[in-house]
Coordinates of C-alpha atoms and ligand atoms in Angstrom, one line a residue:
X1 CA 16.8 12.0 141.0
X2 CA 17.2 9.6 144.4
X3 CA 17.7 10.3 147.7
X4 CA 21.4 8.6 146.9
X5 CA 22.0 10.6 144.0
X6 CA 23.3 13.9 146.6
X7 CA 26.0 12.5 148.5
X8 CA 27.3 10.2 144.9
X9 CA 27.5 13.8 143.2
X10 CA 29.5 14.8 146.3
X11 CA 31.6 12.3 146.1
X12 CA 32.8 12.8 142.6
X13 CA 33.1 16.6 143.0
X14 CA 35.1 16.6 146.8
X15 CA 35.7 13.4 147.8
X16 CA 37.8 14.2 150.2
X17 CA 35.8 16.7 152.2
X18 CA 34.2 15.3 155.7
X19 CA 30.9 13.8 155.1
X20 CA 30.1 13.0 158.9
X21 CA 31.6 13.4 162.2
X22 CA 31.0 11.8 165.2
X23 CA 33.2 12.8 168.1
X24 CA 36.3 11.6 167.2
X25 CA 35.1 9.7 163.9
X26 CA 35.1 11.2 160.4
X27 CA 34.2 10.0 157.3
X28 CA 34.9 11.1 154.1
X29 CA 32.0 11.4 150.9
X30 CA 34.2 9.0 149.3
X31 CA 34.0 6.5 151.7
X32 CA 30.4 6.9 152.4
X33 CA 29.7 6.1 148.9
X34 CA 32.2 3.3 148.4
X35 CA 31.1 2.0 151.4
X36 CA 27.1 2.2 150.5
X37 CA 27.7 0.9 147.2
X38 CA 29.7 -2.5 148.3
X39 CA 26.3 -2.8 150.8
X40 CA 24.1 -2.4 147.9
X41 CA 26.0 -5.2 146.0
X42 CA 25.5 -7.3 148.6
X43 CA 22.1 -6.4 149.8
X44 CA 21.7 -7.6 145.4
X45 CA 23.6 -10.1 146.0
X46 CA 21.7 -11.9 148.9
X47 CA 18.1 -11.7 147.4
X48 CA 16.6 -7.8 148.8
X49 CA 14.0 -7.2 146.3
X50 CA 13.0 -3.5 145.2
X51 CA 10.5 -2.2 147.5
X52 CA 11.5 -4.8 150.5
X53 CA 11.4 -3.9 154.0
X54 CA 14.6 -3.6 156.1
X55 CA 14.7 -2.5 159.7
X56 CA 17.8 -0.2 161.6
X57 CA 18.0 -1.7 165.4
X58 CA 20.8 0.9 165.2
X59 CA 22.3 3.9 166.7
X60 CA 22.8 7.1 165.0
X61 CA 26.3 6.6 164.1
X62 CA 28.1 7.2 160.4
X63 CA 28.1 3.5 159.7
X64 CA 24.1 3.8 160.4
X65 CA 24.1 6.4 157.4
X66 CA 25.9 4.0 155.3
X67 CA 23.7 1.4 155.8
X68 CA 20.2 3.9 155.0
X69 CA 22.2 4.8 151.9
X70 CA 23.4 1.3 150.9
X71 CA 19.2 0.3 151.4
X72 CA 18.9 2.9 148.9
X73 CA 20.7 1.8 146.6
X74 CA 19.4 -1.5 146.4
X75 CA 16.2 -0.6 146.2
X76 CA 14.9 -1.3 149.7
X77 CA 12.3 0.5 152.0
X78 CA 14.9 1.7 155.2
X79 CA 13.1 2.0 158.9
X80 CA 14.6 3.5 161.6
X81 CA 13.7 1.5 165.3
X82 CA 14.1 3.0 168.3
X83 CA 15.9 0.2 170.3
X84 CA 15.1 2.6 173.2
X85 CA 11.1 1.7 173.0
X86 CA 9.8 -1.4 175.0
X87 CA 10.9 -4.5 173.5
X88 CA 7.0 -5.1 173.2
X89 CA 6.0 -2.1 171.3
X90 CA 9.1 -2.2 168.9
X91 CA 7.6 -5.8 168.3
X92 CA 4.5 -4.1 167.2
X93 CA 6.3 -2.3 164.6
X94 CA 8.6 -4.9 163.5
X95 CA 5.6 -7.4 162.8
X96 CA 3.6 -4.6 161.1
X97 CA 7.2 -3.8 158.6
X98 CA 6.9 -7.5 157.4
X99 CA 10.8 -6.6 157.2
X100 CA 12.9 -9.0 154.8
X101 CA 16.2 -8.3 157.0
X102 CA 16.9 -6.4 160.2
X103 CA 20.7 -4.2 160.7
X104 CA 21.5 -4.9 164.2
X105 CA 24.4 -3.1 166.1
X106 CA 26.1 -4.0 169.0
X107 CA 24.3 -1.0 171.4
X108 CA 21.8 -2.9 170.3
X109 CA 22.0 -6.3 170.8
X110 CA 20.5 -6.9 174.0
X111 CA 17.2 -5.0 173.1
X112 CA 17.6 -7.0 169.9
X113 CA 17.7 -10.3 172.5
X114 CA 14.8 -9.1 174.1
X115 CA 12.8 -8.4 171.0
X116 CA 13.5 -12.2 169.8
X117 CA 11.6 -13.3 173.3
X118 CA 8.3 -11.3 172.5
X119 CA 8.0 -12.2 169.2
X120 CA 8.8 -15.2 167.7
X121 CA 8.2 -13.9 164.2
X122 CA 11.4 -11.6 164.6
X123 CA 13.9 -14.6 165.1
X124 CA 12.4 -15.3 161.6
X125 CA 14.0 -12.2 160.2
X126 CA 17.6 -12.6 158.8
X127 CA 19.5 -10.4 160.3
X128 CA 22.8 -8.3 159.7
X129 CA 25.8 -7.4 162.5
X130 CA 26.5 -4.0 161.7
X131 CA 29.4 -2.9 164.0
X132 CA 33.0 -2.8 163.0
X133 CA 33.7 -6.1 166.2
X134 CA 32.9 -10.0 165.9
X135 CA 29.3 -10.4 166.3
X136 CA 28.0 -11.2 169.8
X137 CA 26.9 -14.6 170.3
X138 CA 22.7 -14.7 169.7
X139 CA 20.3 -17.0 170.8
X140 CA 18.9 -17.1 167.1
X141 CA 20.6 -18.2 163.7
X142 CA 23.8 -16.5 162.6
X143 CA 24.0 -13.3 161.0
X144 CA 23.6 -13.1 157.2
X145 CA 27.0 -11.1 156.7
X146 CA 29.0 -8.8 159.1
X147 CA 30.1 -5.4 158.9
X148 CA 33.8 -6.5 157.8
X149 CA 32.2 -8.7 155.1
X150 CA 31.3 -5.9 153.0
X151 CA 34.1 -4.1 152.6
X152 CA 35.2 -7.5 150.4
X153 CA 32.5 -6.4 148.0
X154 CA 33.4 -4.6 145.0
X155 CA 32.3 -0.7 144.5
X156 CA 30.0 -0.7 142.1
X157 CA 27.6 2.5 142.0
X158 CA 24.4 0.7 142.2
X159 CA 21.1 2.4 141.5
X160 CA 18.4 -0.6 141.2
X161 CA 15.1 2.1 141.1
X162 CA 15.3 5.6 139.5
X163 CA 11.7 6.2 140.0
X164 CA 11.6 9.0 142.5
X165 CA 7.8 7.9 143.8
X166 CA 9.0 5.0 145.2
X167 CA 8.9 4.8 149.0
X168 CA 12.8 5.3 150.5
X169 CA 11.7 4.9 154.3
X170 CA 8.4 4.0 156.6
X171 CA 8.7 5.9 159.6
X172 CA 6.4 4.9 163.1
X173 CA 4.5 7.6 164.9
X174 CA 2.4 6.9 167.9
X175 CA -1.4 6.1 167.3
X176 CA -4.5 6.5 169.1
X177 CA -4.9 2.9 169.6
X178 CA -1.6 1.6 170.7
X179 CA -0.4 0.1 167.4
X180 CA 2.0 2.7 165.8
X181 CA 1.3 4.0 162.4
X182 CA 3.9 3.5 159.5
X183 CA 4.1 7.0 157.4
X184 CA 5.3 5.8 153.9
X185 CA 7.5 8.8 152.2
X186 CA 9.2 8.4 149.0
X187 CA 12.2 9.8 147.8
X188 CA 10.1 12.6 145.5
X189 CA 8.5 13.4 148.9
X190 CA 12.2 14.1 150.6
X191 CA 13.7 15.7 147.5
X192 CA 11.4 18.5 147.1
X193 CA 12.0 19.7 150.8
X194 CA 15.4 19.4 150.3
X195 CA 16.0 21.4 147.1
X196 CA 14.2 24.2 149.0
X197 CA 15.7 24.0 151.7
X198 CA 19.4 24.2 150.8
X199 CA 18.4 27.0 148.7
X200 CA 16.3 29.6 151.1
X201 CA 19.0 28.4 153.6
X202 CA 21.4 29.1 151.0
X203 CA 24.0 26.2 152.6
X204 CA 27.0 25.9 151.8
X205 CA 29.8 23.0 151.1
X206 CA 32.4 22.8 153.9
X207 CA 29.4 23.9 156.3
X208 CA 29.0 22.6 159.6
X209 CA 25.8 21.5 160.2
X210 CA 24.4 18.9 162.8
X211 CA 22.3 16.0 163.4
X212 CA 20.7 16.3 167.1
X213 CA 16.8 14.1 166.2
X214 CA 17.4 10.4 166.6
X215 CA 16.9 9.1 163.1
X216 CA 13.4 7.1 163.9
X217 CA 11.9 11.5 163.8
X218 CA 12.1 12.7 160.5
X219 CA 13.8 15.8 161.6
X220 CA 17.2 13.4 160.7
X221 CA 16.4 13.3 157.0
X222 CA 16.7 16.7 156.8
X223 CA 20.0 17.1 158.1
X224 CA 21.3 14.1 156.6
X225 CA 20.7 14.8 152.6
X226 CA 20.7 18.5 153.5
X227 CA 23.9 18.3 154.2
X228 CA 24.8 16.2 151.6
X229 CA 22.9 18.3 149.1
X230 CA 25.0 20.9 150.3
X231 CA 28.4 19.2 150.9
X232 CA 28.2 19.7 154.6
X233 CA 29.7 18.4 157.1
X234 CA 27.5 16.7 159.2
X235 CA 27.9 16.4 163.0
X236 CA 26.1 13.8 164.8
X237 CA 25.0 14.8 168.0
X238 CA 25.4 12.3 170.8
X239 CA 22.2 11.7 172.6
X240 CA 23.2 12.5 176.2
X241 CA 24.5 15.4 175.2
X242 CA 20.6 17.5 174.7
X243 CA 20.0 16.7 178.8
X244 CA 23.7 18.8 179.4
X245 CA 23.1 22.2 178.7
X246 CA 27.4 22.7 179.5
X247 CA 27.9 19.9 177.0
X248 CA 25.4 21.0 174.2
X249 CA 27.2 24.6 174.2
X250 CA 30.5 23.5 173.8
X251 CA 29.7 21.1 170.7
X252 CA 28.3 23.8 169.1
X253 CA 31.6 26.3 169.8
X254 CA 33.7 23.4 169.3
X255 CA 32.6 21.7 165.9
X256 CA 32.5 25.2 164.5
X257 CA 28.7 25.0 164.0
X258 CA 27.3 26.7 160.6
X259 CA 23.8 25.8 161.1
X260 CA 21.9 24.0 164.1
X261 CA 18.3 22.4 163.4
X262 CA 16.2 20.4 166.7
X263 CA 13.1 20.7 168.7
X264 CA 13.0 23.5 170.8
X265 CA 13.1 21.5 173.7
X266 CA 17.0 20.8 173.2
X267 CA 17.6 24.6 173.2
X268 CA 14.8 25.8 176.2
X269 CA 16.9 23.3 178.2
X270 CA 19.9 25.1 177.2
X271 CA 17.7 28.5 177.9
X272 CA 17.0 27.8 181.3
X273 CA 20.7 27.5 182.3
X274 CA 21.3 30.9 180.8
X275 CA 24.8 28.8 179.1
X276 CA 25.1 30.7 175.8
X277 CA 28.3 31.9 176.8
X278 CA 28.9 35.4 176.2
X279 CA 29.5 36.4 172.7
X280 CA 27.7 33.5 171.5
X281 CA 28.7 31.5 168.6
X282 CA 30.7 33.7 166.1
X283 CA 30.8 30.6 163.8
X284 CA 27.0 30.0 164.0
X285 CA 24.4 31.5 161.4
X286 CA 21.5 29.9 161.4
X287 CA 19.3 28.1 164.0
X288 CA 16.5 26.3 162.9
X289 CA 13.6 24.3 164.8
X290 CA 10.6 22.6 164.2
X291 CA 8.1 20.2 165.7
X292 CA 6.5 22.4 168.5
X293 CA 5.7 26.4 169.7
X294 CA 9.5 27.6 171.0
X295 CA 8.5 29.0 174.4
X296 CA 9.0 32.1 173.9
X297 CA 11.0 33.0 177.3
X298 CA 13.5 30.9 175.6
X299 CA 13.8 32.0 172.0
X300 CA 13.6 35.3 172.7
X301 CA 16.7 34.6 174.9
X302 CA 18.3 32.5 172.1
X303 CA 17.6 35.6 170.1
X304 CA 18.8 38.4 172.9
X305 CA 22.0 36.5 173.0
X306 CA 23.0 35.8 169.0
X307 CA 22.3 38.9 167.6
X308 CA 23.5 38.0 164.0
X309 CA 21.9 35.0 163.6
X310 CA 19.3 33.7 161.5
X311 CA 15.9 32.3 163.5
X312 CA 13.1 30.3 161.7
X313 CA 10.4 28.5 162.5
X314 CA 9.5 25.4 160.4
X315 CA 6.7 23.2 160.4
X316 CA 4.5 20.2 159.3
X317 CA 4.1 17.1 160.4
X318 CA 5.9 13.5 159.5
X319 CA 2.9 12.8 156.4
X320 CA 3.9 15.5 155.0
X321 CA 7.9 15.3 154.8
X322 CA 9.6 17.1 157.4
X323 CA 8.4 21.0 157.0
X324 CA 5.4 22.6 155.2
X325 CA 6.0 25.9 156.3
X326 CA 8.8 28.6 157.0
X327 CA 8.8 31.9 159.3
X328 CA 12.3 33.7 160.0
X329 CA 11.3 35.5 162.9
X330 CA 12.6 39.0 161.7
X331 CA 13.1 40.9 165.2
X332 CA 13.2 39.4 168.9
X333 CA 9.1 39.3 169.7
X334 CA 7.5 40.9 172.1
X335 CA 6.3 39.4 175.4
X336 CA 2.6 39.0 174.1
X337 CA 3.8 38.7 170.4
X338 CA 2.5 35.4 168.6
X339 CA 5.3 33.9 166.3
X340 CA 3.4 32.3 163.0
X341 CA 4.1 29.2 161.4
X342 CA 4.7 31.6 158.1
X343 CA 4.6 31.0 154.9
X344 CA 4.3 27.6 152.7
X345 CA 7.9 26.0 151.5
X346 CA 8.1 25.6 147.8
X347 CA 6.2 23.2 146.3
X348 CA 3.5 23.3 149.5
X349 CA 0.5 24.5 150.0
X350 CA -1.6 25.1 153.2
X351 CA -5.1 25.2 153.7
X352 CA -6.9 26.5 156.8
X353 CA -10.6 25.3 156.2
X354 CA -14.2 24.9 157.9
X355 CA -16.4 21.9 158.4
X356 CA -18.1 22.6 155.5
X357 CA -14.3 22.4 153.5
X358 CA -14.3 26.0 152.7
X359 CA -11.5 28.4 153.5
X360 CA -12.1 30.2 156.5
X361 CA -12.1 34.0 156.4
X362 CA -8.9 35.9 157.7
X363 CA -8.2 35.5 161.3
X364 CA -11.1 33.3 161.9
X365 CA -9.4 29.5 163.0
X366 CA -10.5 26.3 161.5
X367 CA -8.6 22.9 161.1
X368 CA -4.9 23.0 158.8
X369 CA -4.7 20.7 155.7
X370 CA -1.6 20.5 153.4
X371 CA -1.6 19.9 150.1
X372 CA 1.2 19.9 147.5
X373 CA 4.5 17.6 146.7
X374 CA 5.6 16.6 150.5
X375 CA 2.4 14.3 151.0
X376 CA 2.9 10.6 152.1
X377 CA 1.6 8.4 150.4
X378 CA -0.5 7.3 153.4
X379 CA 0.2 4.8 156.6
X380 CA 1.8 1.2 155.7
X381 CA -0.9 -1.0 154.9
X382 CA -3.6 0.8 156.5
X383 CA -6.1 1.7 154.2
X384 CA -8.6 3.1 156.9
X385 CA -6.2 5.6 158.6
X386 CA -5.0 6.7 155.8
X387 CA -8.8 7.3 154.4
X388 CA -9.6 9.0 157.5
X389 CA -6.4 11.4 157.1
X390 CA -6.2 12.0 153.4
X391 CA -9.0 13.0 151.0
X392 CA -9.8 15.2 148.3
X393 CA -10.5 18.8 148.2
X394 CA -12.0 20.9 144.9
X395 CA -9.9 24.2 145.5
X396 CA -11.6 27.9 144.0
X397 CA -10.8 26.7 140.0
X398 CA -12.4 23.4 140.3
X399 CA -9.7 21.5 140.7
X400 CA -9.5 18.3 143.0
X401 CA -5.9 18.0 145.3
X402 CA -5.1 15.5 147.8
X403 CA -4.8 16.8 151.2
X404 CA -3.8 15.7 154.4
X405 CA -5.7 17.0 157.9
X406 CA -3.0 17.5 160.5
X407 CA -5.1 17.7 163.3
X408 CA -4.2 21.8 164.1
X409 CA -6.2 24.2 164.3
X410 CA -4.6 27.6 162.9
X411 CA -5.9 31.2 160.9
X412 CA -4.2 33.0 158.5
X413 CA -3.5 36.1 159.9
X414 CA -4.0 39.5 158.3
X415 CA -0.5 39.8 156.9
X416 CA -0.9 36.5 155.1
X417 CA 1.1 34.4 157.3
X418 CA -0.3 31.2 159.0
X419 CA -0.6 31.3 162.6
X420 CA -0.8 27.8 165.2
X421 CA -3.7 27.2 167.4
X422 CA -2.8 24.2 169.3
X423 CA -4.1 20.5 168.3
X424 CA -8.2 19.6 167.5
X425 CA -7.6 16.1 169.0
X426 CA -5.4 14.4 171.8
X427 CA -2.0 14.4 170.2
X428 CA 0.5 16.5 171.6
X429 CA 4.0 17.2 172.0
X430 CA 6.3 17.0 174.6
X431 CA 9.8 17.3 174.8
X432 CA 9.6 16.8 170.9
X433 CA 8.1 13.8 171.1
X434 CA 4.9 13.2 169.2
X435 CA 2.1 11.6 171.3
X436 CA -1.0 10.1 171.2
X437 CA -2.4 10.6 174.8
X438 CA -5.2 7.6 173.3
X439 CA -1.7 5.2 173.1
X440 CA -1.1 5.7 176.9
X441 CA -4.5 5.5 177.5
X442 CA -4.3 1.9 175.6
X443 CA -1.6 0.8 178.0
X444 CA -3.7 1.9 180.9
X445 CA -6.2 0.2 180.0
X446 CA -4.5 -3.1 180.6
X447 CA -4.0 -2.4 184.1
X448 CA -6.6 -4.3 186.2
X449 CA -6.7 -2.0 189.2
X450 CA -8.1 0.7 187.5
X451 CA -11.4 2.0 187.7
X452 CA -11.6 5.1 185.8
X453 CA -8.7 7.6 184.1
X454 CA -7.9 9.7 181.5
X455 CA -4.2 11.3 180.1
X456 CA -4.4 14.7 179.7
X457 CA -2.1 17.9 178.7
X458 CA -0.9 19.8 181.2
X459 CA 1.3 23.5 180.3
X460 CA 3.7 24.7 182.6
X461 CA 4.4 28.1 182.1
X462 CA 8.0 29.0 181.0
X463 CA 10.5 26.9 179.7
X464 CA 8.9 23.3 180.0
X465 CA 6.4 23.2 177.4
X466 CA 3.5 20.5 177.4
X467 CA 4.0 17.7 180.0
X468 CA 1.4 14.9 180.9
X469 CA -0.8 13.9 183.8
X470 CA -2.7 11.0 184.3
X471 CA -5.9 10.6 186.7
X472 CA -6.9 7.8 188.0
X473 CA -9.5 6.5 190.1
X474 CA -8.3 2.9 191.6
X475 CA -10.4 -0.3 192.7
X476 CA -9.3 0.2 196.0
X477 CA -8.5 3.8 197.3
X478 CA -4.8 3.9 197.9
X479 CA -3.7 7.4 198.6
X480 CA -1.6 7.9 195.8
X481 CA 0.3 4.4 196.5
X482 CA -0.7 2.7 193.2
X483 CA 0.9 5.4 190.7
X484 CA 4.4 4.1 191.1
X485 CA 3.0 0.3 190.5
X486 CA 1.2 1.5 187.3
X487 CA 4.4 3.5 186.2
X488 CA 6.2 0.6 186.2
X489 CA 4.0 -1.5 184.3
X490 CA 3.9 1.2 181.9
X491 CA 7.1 1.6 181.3
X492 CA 7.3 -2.2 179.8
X493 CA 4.5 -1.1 177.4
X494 CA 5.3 2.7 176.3
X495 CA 8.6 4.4 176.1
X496 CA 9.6 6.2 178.6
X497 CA 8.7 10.1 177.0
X498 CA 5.4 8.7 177.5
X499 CA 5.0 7.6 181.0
X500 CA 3.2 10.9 182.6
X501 CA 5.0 13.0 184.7
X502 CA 2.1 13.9 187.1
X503 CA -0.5 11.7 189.1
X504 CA -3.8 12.3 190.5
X505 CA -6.1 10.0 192.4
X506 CA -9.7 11.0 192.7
X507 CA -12.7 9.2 193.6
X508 CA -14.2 9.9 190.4
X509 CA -13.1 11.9 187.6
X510 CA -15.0 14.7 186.9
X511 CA -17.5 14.8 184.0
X512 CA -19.2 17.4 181.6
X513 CA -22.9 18.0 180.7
X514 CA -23.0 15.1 178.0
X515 CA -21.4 13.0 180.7
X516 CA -17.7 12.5 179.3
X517 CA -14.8 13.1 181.6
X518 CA -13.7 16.7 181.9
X519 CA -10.4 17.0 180.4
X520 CA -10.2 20.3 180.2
X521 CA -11.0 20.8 184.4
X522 CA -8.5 18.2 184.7
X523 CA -5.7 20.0 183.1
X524 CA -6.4 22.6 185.0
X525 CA -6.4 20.9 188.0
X526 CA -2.8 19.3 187.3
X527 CA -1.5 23.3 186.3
X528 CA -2.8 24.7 189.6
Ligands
AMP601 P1 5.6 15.3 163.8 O1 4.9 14.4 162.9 O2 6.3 14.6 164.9 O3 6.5 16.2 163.0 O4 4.5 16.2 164.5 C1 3.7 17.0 163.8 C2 3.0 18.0 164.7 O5 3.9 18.7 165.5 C3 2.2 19.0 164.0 O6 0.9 18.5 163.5 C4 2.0 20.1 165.0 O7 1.0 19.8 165.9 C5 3.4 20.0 165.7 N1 4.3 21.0 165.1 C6 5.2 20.8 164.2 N2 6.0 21.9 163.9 C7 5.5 22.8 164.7 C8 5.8 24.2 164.9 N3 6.8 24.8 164.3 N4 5.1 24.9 165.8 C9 4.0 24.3 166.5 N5 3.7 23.0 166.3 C10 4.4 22.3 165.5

């Protein structure tokens, strides 16, 4: 079984039957797999060997999901780029790929443009023009084919690897240093979520189900082959749409929504404007998020307002394939009520151990390993991290499993369930977006007016979540004048769901008794 093999099967059972929808454009399972095939052929035909490389500079758009499963097909490695991200951190990733061909579109051509100026190893990369128009005019060579070019190919199901271990895509998460880290996953990885998934969800062909993560998060893979497991219909969401809470109600009472799966951050938004209309969804049955806590002002108005629909909690992180655990939260929780992580998904396991690697009693907390069938295979040719993140561990009968440390801390509770403490290090999340505060701290550190500073947490009560402050001490005391000079540098350097939201000039930061800064006084100090 490949990642490729779901939407083929659906297209021999119900061809016919609307594979993806973006506003006003639909395509079919037929013609997402005649399409895909005729860009294998070609992908064959121009040299992509098994295991290669190939970047998406692309927006999430149905001819983007034809290209991921054409890649496929052909045996190539697919990774999403945000074209969103500063032209010199994409550049990072890009270089770190070693990418045998790049899929450009024309949204994004001018960050492509820009990209080609930082690096000059890019303009080396042959590159494809994947929008339906002529190709804009480039300052580099000529695109190796076009969008229209394909559809000359002839459809021929192509299936160059059937080994399921074999990577299917590299995605890049933030790291502590500034250079992103690649999480390999294969299609084994993807296809033992999936299986579980469509079953304890129990989804359905002629479903509605949506696509609101940009496809660089690995939220997207889930939606995508879940609702090609299933024979969905899958409804990309347009970005602009999760800062309109007006907007993000009516798509869902408009497409008909089955089943809706995001960050909570799309639906607090949505919370805080109270703009559930009354007497909800009636199509809507399940709602479904993962990569952070769902304040709980927010899902327990979510809850309050859709009385019949399903509510879980999912999560795990990226190296381990999308979700780990499951919890449908039962009842709406109480104002002091702690909603658990739950239970492992099939094929999972999850570990909450000591120093010492030894399970730690009930309702004691200690860091969170998984083990079990959603494990990368580590980070894109980095021995170290990956060393550093996955190891071995003997469990009671002797017997040695890879496990991956995710950096929480959590307890299993007394009813069995596994509960989320927050992080042991200085990633967080905010907004959905996975951070290393160390990355921002990276850019920072390039700045030459800087004495001192440190990027810290900082919770605001309610519906916001975990935002991010930066204090600073400056060469010359400025009253507060330099922030805006450093925020702009930043932004050339991190994307912009990094750049902190709140600024604080001191004279020196404060330190604790083994003389490191006080982050903890300092988060305090921004929450005041
Ligand atoms: P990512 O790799 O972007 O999926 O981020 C993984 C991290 O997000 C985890 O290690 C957790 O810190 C956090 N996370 C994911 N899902 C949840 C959840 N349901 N509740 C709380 N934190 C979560």
């Amino acid at each position: 079984m490949m990642i490729y093999d779901w939407s083929r099967n659906q297209a021999q059972k119900n061809g016919q039957q609307t594979a993806i929808t973006l506003e006003d454009e639909r395509i079919t399972y037929q013609t997402l797999e005649t399409e895909s095939n005729q860009l294998a052929g070609t992908l064959i035909n121009i040299g992509l060997k098994p295991g290669d490389r190939v970047g998406l500079l692309m927006e999430k758009k149905p001819a983007t999901i034809i290209a991921i499963l054409g890649i496929s097909k052909a045996g190539g490695v697919y990774i999403p780029l945000d074209g969103h991200s500063p032209p010199e951190r994409l550049a990072k990733i890009i270089s770190a790929s070693d990418l045998s061909l790049l899929f450009v579109d024309s949204d994004n051509f001018q960050s492509y443009q820009s990209l080609m100026q930082q690096e000059a190893v890019i303009s080396s990369v042959p590159w494809i023009w994947w929008s339906a128009d002529s190709p804009l005019k480039s300052a580099g060579e000529v695109p190796q084919f076009c969008y229209k070019d394909v559809k000359k190919h002839e459809n021929v199901p192509h299936q160059i690897i059937r080994n399921s271990k074999a990577p299917a895509y590299i995605l890049f998460t933030s790291g502590t240093t500034g250079q992103p880290k690649g999480v390999v996953i294969s299609h084994r990885n993807i296809i033992t979520f999936i299986n579980w998934a469509v079953a304890y969800f129990q989804m359905k062909a002629g479903e509605n189900t949506t696509c609101h993560s940009p496809l660089h998060f690995d939220l997207s893979t889930f939606d995508i082959y879940g609702a090609f497991a299933a024979g969905a219909n899958l409804h990309l969401v347009p970005s602009d749409i999760s800062v309109n809470p007006k907007k993000l109600s009516a798509f869902i009472m408009d497409n008909e929504i089955d089943q809706w799966f995001s960050v909570p951050s799309a639906l607090s938004y949505l919370a805080r404007f109270k703009a559930i209309p009354d007497g909800g969804y009636p199509k809507l049955k399940r709602l479904l998020w993962c990569g952070e806590v769902f304040p709980l002002p927010a899902l327990q108005y979510w809850m309050e307002s859709l009385p019949g629909v399903q509510f879980t909690n999912l999560y795990g992180p990226t190296e381990t394939t999308i979700a780990s655990s499951y919890y449908t939260v039962p009842e709406i929780p109480a104002d002091d009520e702690e909603v658990p992580i739950g239970s492992p998904c099939e094929g999972e396991k999850l570990l909450v151990l000591n120093d010492q690697m030894q399970e730690v009693p009930a309702e004691e907390t200690g860091d969170l390993y998984i083990a079990g069938q959603g494990l990368s295979q580590g980070y894109w040719r980095d021995s170290e991290k990956t060393r550093e993140a996955f190891s071995r561990f003997v469990n009671r009968n002797g017997k040695r499993e890879r496990i991956y440390k995710t950096g929480d801390l959590a307890s299993v509770g007394k009813d069995g369930l596994i509960y989320f403490h927050g992080r042991a290090d200085y990633q967080i999340k905010s907004r959905g977006y996975r951070i290393e505060l160390g990355e921002i701290e990276s850019a920072l550190g390039e700045s030459d007016d800087l004495l001192e500073y440190a990027v810290v947490p900082v919770q605001k009560q309610g519906f916001e979540g975990t935002t991010i402050g930066c204090a600073y001490v400056g060469k010359e005391k400025l009253n507060g004048k330099l922030a805006p000079a450093i925020k702009k540098r930043l932004r050339e350097k991190i994307p912009s769901y990094m750049i902190p939201q709140y600024w604080m000039e001191f004279d020196k930061l404060p330190r604790n008794g083994n003389g490191k800064i006080d982050r903890k006084k300092l988060s305090m100090q921004f929450e005041k």
